[in-house]
Amino acid sequence: MINMIKGKKILISLGGTYEPIDSVRGITNKSSGKMGLALAKEAYIRGADLTLVVANVSVEIPSVFDVIRVETSSEMNEAILRLVPDFDIFISAAAVSDFEFRKKSDKKIDSSSSLFLNLKPTTKIIRQIKDINPEIFLVGFKAEFNISKDEIIECARKQIADAGTDLVIANDISKENCQFGSDDNEVLIVDDEVLTVPLASKREIAKSNAIFPCH
Amino acid sequence: MIVLCVTGSIAATESIKLARELRRNGVEVKCFMSDSACEIIHPNAMEFATGQDVVTKLTGKIEHVKYSQEDLILVAPATANTISKFAHKIADNPISTLLITAQGHDTPIIFVPSMHDSMYRAIKENIDKIKDEGSASFIKPRMDEGKAKFPSKEDIVLESLRTINLNK
């Protein structure tokens, strides 16, 4: 498998985006970037030509990596759409906000009265990838909460149908040791088939040959 | 197997943990130490870290030949002296002798320079010469407090494993 990704151009997005409410507050999620970083290290070791788009992470990114820092989902969107035409593989491991604010305050909002936030859905980055580069090998993630294995597989297959994803790494983040930010995970790797990877460190999951495409 | 060459910089103290980290990644490590490295850390520390005898001098076992065709020669830390000798293909100690033997066999070599930044500037020509001839690569130091400091062990491990795979 090592030779499969040697010299291939791989783009990986990781971490959680942050949508500002005002100049000091915002909404984000608990994504740590650990899974994306584990995949990045494995790809780098195997000789891939690697670029990372990094949102908020709780891990240190090795200085040898080529990194583009972003904060919001729209910045993430812009960076990825710009880069996607030049890459062979895109692994979308970032947790991108599904909502952004209709109007962001550039001041600090006064806290003495109640506050209603008006959110609108963000653009789904993953659905645009294959339109821009139909040749790219697209790996998506699907985090669901407390649903059955069959339902998770159905969600993953829906992403494959909607976004043209070639491979989906799906998991149930309600399970113990599988939450956002955990060191370990238990995942299903879904394409035409379903491969169950039992609870293992994110690093071991990244080393699993099922993740890196064999074309 | 990675041949880890430790030369006489205070960052030799980092080589003990570096050897452990490489082994944690499933790599066998053989260590060569220069005389000045032995004045900073004792060879026993590297023997413990690698689980193997440390080469501090060349004997009838022709260690410079025996270990010249391994997966990678990693010089960490690499002093101005060691880099400059390699640039001019001088072989007057076990490590400099191993390095030119390895180069003759096209074995990948990585230097991790660690020295005061004035020394780093002074040997720039030698580093450029090595880069131009493509005989070795460099992991760039972390510039801090006017010193070319030792990069993180993780960066060194990533670059080492990548270099081995790229040369397979």
mmCIF file of C-alpha atoms in Angstrom:
data_model
loop_
_atom_site.group_PDB
_atom_site.id
_atom_site.type_symbol
_atom_site.label_atom_id
_atom_site.label_comp_id
_atom_site.label_asym_id
_atom_site.label_seq_id
_atom_site.Cartn_x
_atom_site.Cartn_y
_atom_site.Cartn_z
ATOM 1 C CA MET A 1 0.000 0.000 0.000
ATOM 2 C CA ILE A 2 2.889 2.363 0.680
ATOM 3 C CA ASN A 3 3.495 3.047 -2.971
ATOM 4 C CA MET A 4 -0.135 3.869 -3.584
ATOM 5 C CA ILE A 5 0.044 7.388 -2.161
ATOM 6 C CA LYS A 6 3.735 8.133 -2.645
ATOM 7 C CA GLY A 7 3.956 11.386 -4.603
ATOM 8 C CA LYS A 8 0.182 11.865 -4.717
ATOM 9 C CA LYS A 9 -1.128 15.342 -3.905
ATOM 10 C CA ILE A 10 -3.285 15.031 -0.793
ATOM 11 C CA LEU A 11 -5.364 17.795 0.793
ATOM 12 C CA ILE A 12 -6.682 17.271 4.321
ATOM 13 C CA SER A 13 -8.996 19.638 6.209
ATOM 14 C CA LEU A 14 -9.095 19.349 10.001
ATOM 15 C CA GLY A 15 -10.333 20.949 13.197
ATOM 16 C CA GLY A 16 -13.540 22.789 13.987
ATOM 17 C CA THR A 17 -14.613 26.055 12.388
ATOM 18 C CA TYR A 18 -15.565 29.108 14.445
ATOM 19 C CA GLU A 19 -18.414 31.438 13.508
ATOM 20 C CA PRO A 20 -18.186 34.801 15.264
ATOM 21 C CA ILE A 21 -21.329 36.217 16.882
ATOM 22 C CA ASP A 22 -19.604 39.489 17.740
ATOM 23 C CA SER A 23 -16.027 40.623 18.287
ATOM 24 C CA VAL A 24 -15.457 38.324 21.274
ATOM 25 C CA ARG A 25 -18.014 35.491 21.111
ATOM 26 C CA GLY A 26 -18.709 32.768 18.623
ATOM 27 C CA ILE A 27 -20.035 29.270 18.022
ATOM 28 C CA THR A 28 -17.749 26.366 17.389
ATOM 29 C CA ASN A 29 -17.656 22.617 18.045
ATOM 30 C CA LYS A 30 -15.526 20.163 19.991
ATOM 31 C CA SER A 31 -13.504 18.854 17.063
ATOM 32 C CA SER A 32 -9.839 18.513 18.115
ATOM 33 C CA GLY A 33 -8.204 17.826 14.743
ATOM 34 C CA LYS A 34 -6.707 14.579 16.104
ATOM 35 C CA MET A 35 -8.134 12.280 13.420
ATOM 36 C CA GLY A 36 -7.178 14.625 10.575
ATOM 37 C CA LEU A 37 -3.679 15.017 12.025
ATOM 38 C CA ALA A 38 -3.251 11.244 12.396
ATOM 39 C CA LEU A 39 -4.178 10.837 8.719
ATOM 40 C CA ALA A 40 -1.848 13.688 7.767
ATOM 41 C CA LYS A 41 1.109 12.101 9.581
ATOM 42 C CA GLU A 42 0.476 8.740 7.961
ATOM 43 C CA ALA A 43 0.155 10.293 4.492
ATOM 44 C CA TYR A 44 3.341 12.315 5.049
ATOM 45 C CA ILE A 45 5.296 9.267 6.222
ATOM 46 C CA ARG A 46 4.115 7.320 3.170
ATOM 47 C CA GLY A 47 5.504 10.038 0.908
ATOM 48 C CA ALA A 48 2.435 12.036 -0.111
ATOM 49 C CA ASP A 49 2.712 15.647 -1.236
ATOM 50 C CA LEU A 50 0.580 17.039 1.566
ATOM 51 C CA THR A 51 -1.297 20.291 2.268
ATOM 52 C CA LEU A 52 -3.454 20.898 5.344
ATOM 53 C CA VAL A 53 -6.306 23.350 5.811
ATOM 54 C CA VAL A 54 -6.488 23.804 9.566
ATOM 55 C CA ALA A 55 -9.323 25.384 11.587
ATOM 56 C CA ASN A 56 -9.436 25.387 15.420
ATOM 57 C CA VAL A 57 -7.447 22.453 16.764
ATOM 58 C CA SER A 58 -6.285 21.354 20.210
ATOM 59 C CA VAL A 59 -3.236 19.552 18.831
ATOM 60 C CA GLU A 60 0.129 20.900 17.756
ATOM 61 C CA ILE A 61 0.666 20.747 13.998
ATOM 62 C CA PRO A 62 4.215 19.605 13.104
ATOM 63 C CA SER A 63 6.201 22.455 11.572
ATOM 64 C CA VAL A 64 7.266 20.287 8.615
ATOM 65 C CA PHE A 65 3.695 20.405 7.235
ATOM 66 C CA ASP A 66 2.429 22.841 4.639
ATOM 67 C CA VAL A 67 -0.462 24.533 6.449
ATOM 68 C CA ILE A 68 -3.200 27.020 5.558
ATOM 69 C CA ARG A 69 -4.930 28.410 8.664
ATOM 70 C CA VAL A 70 -8.625 29.302 8.518
ATOM 71 C CA GLU A 71 -11.236 30.236 11.084
ATOM 72 C CA THR A 72 -14.775 30.337 9.690
ATOM 73 C CA SER A 73 -16.623 27.902 7.459
ATOM 74 C CA SER A 74 -16.602 30.442 4.637
ATOM 75 C CA GLU A 75 -12.790 30.818 4.903
ATOM 76 C CA MET A 76 -12.501 27.022 4.905
ATOM 77 C CA ASN A 77 -14.802 26.829 1.908
ATOM 78 C CA GLU A 78 -12.837 29.421 -0.029
ATOM 79 C CA ALA A 79 -9.446 27.788 0.672
ATOM 80 C CA ILE A 80 -10.624 24.300 -0.252
ATOM 81 C CA LEU A 81 -12.400 25.300 -3.444
ATOM 82 C CA ARG A 82 -9.294 27.153 -4.545
ATOM 83 C CA LEU A 83 -7.026 24.128 -3.906
ATOM 84 C CA VAL A 84 -9.198 21.191 -4.962
ATOM 85 C CA PRO A 85 -8.474 21.413 -8.728
ATOM 86 C CA ASP A 86 -4.757 20.678 -8.081
ATOM 87 C CA PHE A 87 -5.124 17.622 -5.835
ATOM 88 C CA ASP A 88 -5.488 13.853 -6.332
ATOM 89 C CA ILE A 89 -7.103 13.153 -2.968
ATOM 90 C CA PHE A 90 -9.144 15.295 -0.561
ATOM 91 C CA ILE A 91 -9.847 14.062 2.966
ATOM 92 C CA SER A 92 -12.499 16.214 4.591
ATOM 93 C CA ALA A 93 -11.852 15.598 8.299
ATOM 94 C CA ALA A 94 -12.791 19.080 9.525
ATOM 95 C CA ALA A 95 -15.983 19.680 11.500
ATOM 96 C CA VAL A 96 -17.451 22.563 9.543
ATOM 97 C CA SER A 97 -20.217 24.624 11.096
ATOM 98 C CA ASP A 98 -23.620 23.917 9.541
ATOM 99 C CA PHE A 99 -24.801 27.409 10.414
ATOM 100 C CA GLU A 100 -23.445 30.929 10.241
ATOM 101 C CA PHE A 101 -24.845 34.263 11.325
ATOM 102 C CA ARG A 102 -26.958 36.370 9.026
ATOM 103 C CA LYS A 103 -25.423 39.477 10.515
ATOM 104 C CA LYS A 104 -22.263 39.579 12.603
ATOM 105 C CA SER A 105 -21.873 42.402 15.056
ATOM 106 C CA ASP A 106 -18.465 44.049 14.912
ATOM 107 C CA LYS A 107 -18.930 45.346 18.448
ATOM 108 C CA LYS A 108 -19.330 43.408 21.656
ATOM 109 C CA ILE A 109 -23.051 42.719 22.121
ATOM 110 C CA ASP A 110 -24.467 44.134 25.378
ATOM 111 C CA SER A 111 -25.248 41.320 27.818
ATOM 112 C CA SER A 112 -27.983 43.064 29.874
ATOM 113 C CA SER A 113 -30.888 41.910 27.704
ATOM 114 C CA SER A 114 -31.862 38.617 26.092
ATOM 115 C CA LEU A 115 -30.378 37.791 22.730
ATOM 116 C CA PHE A 116 -31.813 35.976 19.729
ATOM 117 C CA LEU A 117 -29.404 34.671 17.143
ATOM 118 C CA ASN A 118 -30.486 34.420 13.555
ATOM 119 C CA LEU A 119 -28.603 31.620 11.792
ATOM 120 C CA LYS A 120 -28.599 30.471 8.205
ATOM 121 C CA PRO A 121 -27.261 27.178 6.844
ATOM 122 C CA THR A 122 -23.709 27.337 5.481
ATOM 123 C CA THR A 123 -22.672 26.122 2.037
ATOM 124 C CA LYS A 124 -21.899 22.383 2.113
ATOM 125 C CA ILE A 125 -18.252 22.256 1.039
ATOM 126 C CA ILE A 126 -18.198 18.534 0.410
ATOM 127 C CA ARG A 127 -21.003 18.684 -2.161
ATOM 128 C CA GLN A 128 -19.041 21.045 -4.387
ATOM 129 C CA ILE A 129 -15.818 19.048 -4.637
ATOM 130 C CA LYS A 130 -16.713 16.598 -7.405
ATOM 131 C CA ASP A 131 -18.247 19.388 -9.515
ATOM 132 C CA ILE A 132 -14.909 21.178 -9.528
ATOM 133 C CA ASN A 133 -12.654 18.124 -9.817
ATOM 134 C CA PRO A 134 -14.519 14.953 -10.868
ATOM 135 C CA GLU A 135 -11.228 12.985 -10.829
ATOM 136 C CA ILE A 136 -10.390 13.648 -7.184
ATOM 137 C CA PHE A 137 -10.640 10.783 -4.678
ATOM 138 C CA LEU A 138 -12.948 12.194 -2.019
ATOM 139 C CA VAL A 139 -12.956 10.931 1.571
ATOM 140 C CA GLY A 140 -15.719 12.234 3.842
ATOM 141 C CA PHE A 141 -16.495 11.856 7.533
ATOM 142 C CA LYS A 142 -19.884 11.335 9.093
ATOM 143 C CA ALA A 143 -20.368 11.791 12.833
ATOM 144 C CA GLU A 144 -23.771 10.735 14.137
ATOM 145 C CA PHE A 145 -25.129 10.585 17.677
ATOM 146 C CA ASN A 146 -26.635 7.490 19.281
ATOM 147 C CA ILE A 147 -28.122 5.711 16.272
ATOM 148 C CA SER A 148 -27.904 2.088 15.124
ATOM 149 C CA LYS A 149 -25.098 0.729 12.951
ATOM 150 C CA ASP A 150 -27.504 0.336 10.031
ATOM 151 C CA GLU A 151 -28.647 3.936 10.359
ATOM 152 C CA ILE A 152 -25.011 5.134 10.394
ATOM 153 C CA ILE A 153 -24.317 3.161 7.237
ATOM 154 C CA GLU A 154 -27.439 4.684 5.673
ATOM 155 C CA CYS A 155 -26.184 8.220 6.570
ATOM 156 C CA ALA A 156 -22.794 7.422 5.041
ATOM 157 C CA ARG A 157 -24.406 6.076 1.870
ATOM 158 C CA LYS A 158 -26.531 9.219 1.669
ATOM 159 C CA GLN A 159 -23.331 11.309 1.686
ATOM 160 C CA ILE A 160 -21.943 9.115 -1.091
ATOM 161 C CA ALA A 161 -25.117 9.714 -3.125
ATOM 162 C CA ASP A 162 -25.298 13.463 -2.419
ATOM 163 C CA ALA A 163 -21.646 14.447 -2.618
ATOM 164 C CA GLY A 164 -20.148 11.676 -4.727
ATOM 165 C CA THR A 165 -17.804 10.734 -1.856
ATOM 166 C CA ASP A 166 -15.616 7.726 -2.692
ATOM 167 C CA LEU A 167 -15.158 6.665 0.908
ATOM 168 C CA VAL A 168 -16.903 7.682 4.140
ATOM 169 C CA ILE A 169 -15.476 7.212 7.619
ATOM 170 C CA ALA A 170 -18.521 7.097 9.889
ATOM 171 C CA ASN A 171 -18.873 6.849 13.648
ATOM 172 C CA ASP A 172 -21.240 7.217 16.546
ATOM 173 C CA ILE A 173 -19.906 9.953 18.824
ATOM 174 C CA SER A 174 -22.263 8.946 21.645
ATOM 175 C CA LYS A 175 -20.148 5.847 22.302
ATOM 176 C CA GLU A 176 -17.656 5.850 25.135
ATOM 177 C CA ASN A 177 -14.115 6.832 23.953
ATOM 178 C CA CYS A 178 -15.515 7.961 20.576
ATOM 179 C CA GLN A 179 -16.531 11.541 21.377
ATOM 180 C CA PHE A 180 -15.160 14.567 19.582
ATOM 181 C CA GLY A 181 -11.639 15.154 20.824
ATOM 182 C CA SER A 182 -11.035 11.595 22.016
ATOM 183 C CA ASP A 183 -7.742 9.820 21.313
ATOM 184 C CA ASP A 184 -9.461 6.659 20.144
ATOM 185 C CA ASN A 185 -12.355 5.918 17.836
ATOM 186 C CA GLU A 186 -14.430 3.066 16.540
ATOM 187 C CA VAL A 187 -15.354 3.621 12.909
ATOM 188 C CA LEU A 188 -17.113 2.164 9.916
ATOM 189 C CA ILE A 189 -15.351 2.648 6.599
ATOM 190 C CA VAL A 190 -18.070 2.731 3.974
ATOM 191 C CA ASP A 191 -17.870 2.514 0.200
ATOM 192 C CA ASP A 192 -19.529 -0.319 -1.756
ATOM 193 C CA GLU A 193 -18.662 -2.442 1.220
ATOM 194 C CA VAL A 194 -18.589 -1.744 4.939
ATOM 195 C CA LEU A 195 -15.469 -2.333 6.989
ATOM 196 C CA THR A 196 -15.773 -2.203 10.760
ATOM 197 C CA VAL A 197 -12.668 -0.927 12.555
ATOM 198 C CA PRO A 198 -13.036 -1.784 16.251
ATOM 199 C CA LEU A 199 -11.982 0.685 18.971
ATOM 200 C CA ALA A 200 -8.408 1.716 18.189
ATOM 201 C CA SER A 201 -6.225 4.803 18.483
ATOM 202 C CA LYS A 202 -6.752 7.376 15.753
ATOM 203 C CA ARG A 203 -3.198 6.698 14.700
ATOM 204 C CA GLU A 204 -3.921 2.995 14.206
ATOM 205 C CA ILE A 205 -7.052 3.869 12.237
ATOM 206 C CA ALA A 206 -4.967 6.139 9.991
ATOM 207 C CA LYS A 207 -2.566 3.259 9.366
ATOM 208 C CA SER A 208 -5.408 0.978 8.326
ATOM 209 C CA ASN A 209 -5.008 0.278 4.644
ATOM 210 C CA ALA A 210 -8.707 0.786 4.003
ATOM 211 C CA ILE A 211 -8.435 4.549 4.335
ATOM 212 C CA PHE A 212 -5.876 5.367 1.724
ATOM 213 C CA PRO A 213 -7.279 4.619 -1.709
ATOM 214 C CA CYS A 214 -5.823 1.830 -3.736
ATOM 215 C CA HIS A 215 -6.023 3.292 -7.186
ATOM 216 C CA MET B 1 17.371 0.303 10.419
ATOM 217 C CA ILE B 2 18.279 3.939 11.097
ATOM 218 C CA VAL B 3 21.882 4.773 11.961
ATOM 219 C CA LEU B 4 21.667 7.669 14.416
ATOM 220 C CA CYS B 5 24.917 9.678 14.510
ATOM 221 C CA VAL B 6 25.251 11.869 17.593
ATOM 222 C CA THR B 7 27.802 14.679 17.412
ATOM 223 C CA GLY B 8 29.004 17.236 19.956
ATOM 224 C CA SER B 9 26.187 19.690 20.498
ATOM 225 C CA ILE B 10 24.320 20.146 23.785
ATOM 226 C CA ALA B 11 21.301 18.841 21.817
ATOM 227 C CA ALA B 12 22.968 15.411 22.120
ATOM 228 C CA THR B 13 20.922 15.252 25.321
ATOM 229 C CA GLU B 14 17.826 15.122 23.067
ATOM 230 C CA SER B 15 19.165 12.155 21.096
ATOM 231 C CA ILE B 16 18.338 9.743 23.915
ATOM 232 C CA LYS B 17 14.611 10.459 23.671
ATOM 233 C CA LEU B 18 14.807 10.686 19.880
ATOM 234 C CA ALA B 19 16.179 7.131 19.725
ATOM 235 C CA ARG B 20 13.343 5.931 21.971
ATOM 236 C CA GLU B 21 10.770 7.737 19.800
ATOM 237 C CA LEU B 22 12.139 6.150 16.616
ATOM 238 C CA ARG B 23 11.952 2.722 18.215
ATOM 239 C CA ARG B 24 8.383 3.415 19.344
ATOM 240 C CA ASN B 25 7.658 3.809 15.631
ATOM 241 C CA GLY B 26 8.957 0.328 14.957
ATOM 242 C CA VAL B 27 12.416 1.296 13.709
ATOM 243 C CA GLU B 28 15.629 -0.398 14.802
ATOM 244 C CA VAL B 29 18.302 2.163 15.745
ATOM 245 C CA LYS B 30 22.111 1.817 15.727
ATOM 246 C CA CYS B 31 24.069 4.674 17.244
ATOM 247 C CA PHE B 32 27.457 6.192 16.329
ATOM 248 C CA MET B 33 28.856 8.823 18.709
ATOM 249 C CA SER B 34 31.677 11.322 18.189
ATOM 250 C CA ASP B 35 34.307 11.926 20.883
ATOM 251 C CA SER B 36 32.818 15.332 21.687
ATOM 252 C CA ALA B 37 29.306 13.817 21.929
ATOM 253 C CA CYS B 38 30.747 11.373 24.500
ATOM 254 C CA GLU B 39 31.804 14.368 26.615
ATOM 255 C CA ILE B 40 28.188 15.565 26.692
ATOM 256 C CA ILE B 41 26.324 12.275 27.207
ATOM 257 C CA HIS B 42 27.758 8.899 28.110
ATOM 258 C CA PRO B 43 27.528 6.134 25.448
ATOM 259 C CA ASN B 44 25.709 4.021 28.058
ATOM 260 C CA ALA B 45 22.694 6.320 27.674
ATOM 261 C CA MET B 46 22.543 5.676 23.919
ATOM 262 C CA GLU B 47 23.195 1.980 24.448
ATOM 263 C CA PHE B 48 20.165 1.911 26.749
ATOM 264 C CA ALA B 49 18.043 3.978 24.337
ATOM 265 C CA THR B 50 18.867 1.873 21.271
ATOM 266 C CA GLY B 51 19.280 -1.536 22.924
ATOM 267 C CA GLN B 52 22.510 -1.979 20.939
ATOM 268 C CA ASP B 53 26.245 -1.398 21.332
ATOM 269 C CA VAL B 54 27.314 2.138 20.444
ATOM 270 C CA VAL B 55 30.054 2.694 17.853
ATOM 271 C CA THR B 56 32.610 5.210 19.149
ATOM 272 C CA LYS B 57 35.587 4.024 17.128
ATOM 273 C CA LEU B 58 36.212 2.007 14.010
ATOM 274 C CA THR B 59 37.658 -1.462 14.511
ATOM 275 C CA GLY B 60 38.423 -4.572 12.501
ATOM 276 C CA LYS B 61 34.658 -4.983 12.170
ATOM 277 C CA ILE B 62 34.746 -2.086 9.632
ATOM 278 C CA GLU B 63 31.654 -0.477 11.176
ATOM 279 C CA HIS B 64 31.695 2.395 8.634
ATOM 280 C CA VAL B 65 31.146 -0.141 5.841
ATOM 281 C CA LYS B 66 28.855 -2.474 7.760
ATOM 282 C CA TYR B 67 26.326 0.279 8.535
ATOM 283 C CA SER B 68 26.664 2.309 5.326
ATOM 284 C CA GLN B 69 23.734 0.732 3.469
ATOM 285 C CA GLU B 70 20.984 0.878 6.071
ATOM 286 C CA ASP B 71 17.624 2.626 5.425
ATOM 287 C CA LEU B 72 18.800 6.025 6.641
ATOM 288 C CA ILE B 73 21.763 7.807 8.228
ATOM 289 C CA LEU B 74 20.363 10.432 10.621
ATOM 290 C CA VAL B 75 22.888 12.908 12.032
ATOM 291 C CA ALA B 76 21.104 14.453 15.022
ATOM 292 C CA PRO B 77 22.402 16.739 16.338
ATOM 293 C CA ALA B 78 24.780 17.675 13.510
ATOM 294 C CA THR B 79 27.545 20.135 14.414
ATOM 295 C CA ALA B 80 29.115 22.729 12.106
ATOM 296 C CA ASN B 81 32.244 20.571 12.156
ATOM 297 C CA THR B 82 30.504 17.369 11.009
ATOM 298 C CA ILE B 83 28.493 19.117 8.265
ATOM 299 C CA SER B 84 31.534 20.979 6.939
ATOM 300 C CA LYS B 85 33.667 17.836 6.874
ATOM 301 C CA PHE B 86 30.968 16.044 4.895
ATOM 302 C CA ALA B 87 30.702 18.968 2.464
ATOM 303 C CA HIS B 88 34.397 18.475 1.656
ATOM 304 C CA LYS B 89 34.361 14.667 1.997
ATOM 305 C CA ILE B 90 36.820 14.562 4.878
ATOM 306 C CA ALA B 91 36.853 11.256 6.780
ATOM 307 C CA ASP B 92 38.831 11.632 10.001
ATOM 308 C CA ASN B 93 36.486 10.053 12.577
ATOM 309 C CA PRO B 94 33.925 7.191 12.660
ATOM 310 C CA ILE B 95 30.968 9.412 11.761
ATOM 311 C CA SER B 96 32.581 11.398 8.944
ATOM 312 C CA THR B 97 33.932 8.102 7.550
ATOM 313 C CA LEU B 98 30.502 6.436 7.735
ATOM 314 C CA LEU B 99 28.950 9.449 5.982
ATOM 315 C CA ILE B 100 31.120 9.335 2.876
ATOM 316 C CA THR B 101 30.809 5.543 2.683
ATOM 317 C CA ALA B 102 27.031 5.940 2.830
ATOM 318 C CA GLN B 103 27.078 8.661 0.198
ATOM 319 C CA GLY B 104 28.979 6.363 -2.147
ATOM 320 C CA HIS B 105 26.168 3.840 -1.763
ATOM 321 C CA ASP B 106 23.406 6.484 -2.268
ATOM 322 C CA THR B 107 22.097 5.796 1.241
ATOM 323 C CA PRO B 108 19.804 8.654 2.305
ATOM 324 C CA ILE B 109 21.381 11.044 4.825
ATOM 325 C CA ILE B 110 19.575 13.642 6.964
ATOM 326 C CA PHE B 111 21.350 16.326 8.987
ATOM 327 C CA VAL B 112 19.666 18.049 11.916
ATOM 328 C CA PRO B 113 21.932 21.086 12.425
ATOM 329 C CA SER B 114 22.218 22.354 15.975
ATOM 330 C CA MET B 115 24.625 25.198 16.755
ATOM 331 C CA HIS B 116 24.815 28.887 17.561
ATOM 332 C CA ASP B 117 23.268 30.901 14.736
ATOM 333 C CA SER B 118 26.552 32.710 13.947
ATOM 334 C CA MET B 119 28.121 29.304 13.239
ATOM 335 C CA TYR B 120 25.105 28.356 11.153
ATOM 336 C CA ARG B 121 25.589 31.505 9.060
ATOM 337 C CA ALA B 122 29.330 30.825 8.769
ATOM 338 C CA ILE B 123 28.857 27.332 7.286
ATOM 339 C CA LYS B 124 25.988 28.313 4.968
ATOM 340 C CA GLU B 125 28.217 27.783 1.938
ATOM 341 C CA ASN B 126 28.917 24.193 3.030
ATOM 342 C CA ILE B 127 25.220 23.489 3.630
ATOM 343 C CA ASP B 128 24.360 24.922 0.193
ATOM 344 C CA LYS B 129 27.064 22.778 -1.407
ATOM 345 C CA ILE B 130 25.545 19.616 0.101
ATOM 346 C CA LYS B 131 22.026 20.690 -0.915
ATOM 347 C CA ASP B 132 23.155 21.459 -4.472
ATOM 348 C CA GLU B 133 24.821 18.092 -4.953
ATOM 349 C CA GLY B 134 21.777 16.412 -3.368
ATOM 350 C CA SER B 135 23.949 14.175 -1.211
ATOM 351 C CA ALA B 136 21.949 14.810 1.985
ATOM 352 C CA SER B 137 18.920 16.700 3.230
ATOM 353 C CA PHE B 138 18.455 18.982 6.219
ATOM 354 C CA ILE B 139 15.732 19.399 8.803
ATOM 355 C CA LYS B 140 15.764 23.084 9.429
ATOM 356 C CA PRO B 141 16.435 24.176 12.978
ATOM 357 C CA ARG B 142 13.967 26.057 15.096
ATOM 358 C CA MET B 143 15.336 29.615 15.303
ATOM 359 C CA ASP B 144 14.937 30.849 18.867
ATOM 360 C CA GLU B 145 16.968 33.081 21.214
ATOM 361 C CA GLY B 146 19.544 33.630 18.449
ATOM 362 C CA LYS B 147 20.243 29.911 18.281
ATOM 363 C CA ALA B 148 19.553 27.254 15.666
ATOM 364 C CA LYS B 149 17.761 24.948 18.066
ATOM 365 C CA PHE B 150 16.950 21.273 17.752
ATOM 366 C CA PRO B 151 13.561 20.750 16.017
ATOM 367 C CA SER B 152 10.817 18.753 17.735
ATOM 368 C CA LYS B 153 11.418 15.019 17.939
ATOM 369 C CA GLU B 154 8.127 14.485 16.147
ATOM 370 C CA ASP B 155 9.299 16.490 13.113
ATOM 371 C CA ILE B 156 12.521 14.457 12.990
ATOM 372 C CA VAL B 157 10.619 11.158 13.206
ATOM 373 C CA LEU B 158 8.156 12.209 10.466
ATOM 374 C CA GLU B 159 10.939 13.341 8.109
ATOM 375 C CA SER B 160 12.995 10.216 8.795
ATOM 376 C CA LEU B 161 10.157 7.772 8.112
ATOM 377 C CA ARG B 162 9.119 9.748 5.007
ATOM 378 C CA THR B 163 12.675 9.746 3.648
ATOM 379 C CA ILE B 164 12.907 5.979 4.116
ATOM 380 C CA ASN B 165 9.618 5.445 2.224
ATOM 381 C CA LEU B 166 10.546 7.853 -0.566
ATOM 382 C CA ASN B 167 13.812 5.979 -1.117
ATOM 383 C CA LYS B 168 12.269 2.503 -1.160
#
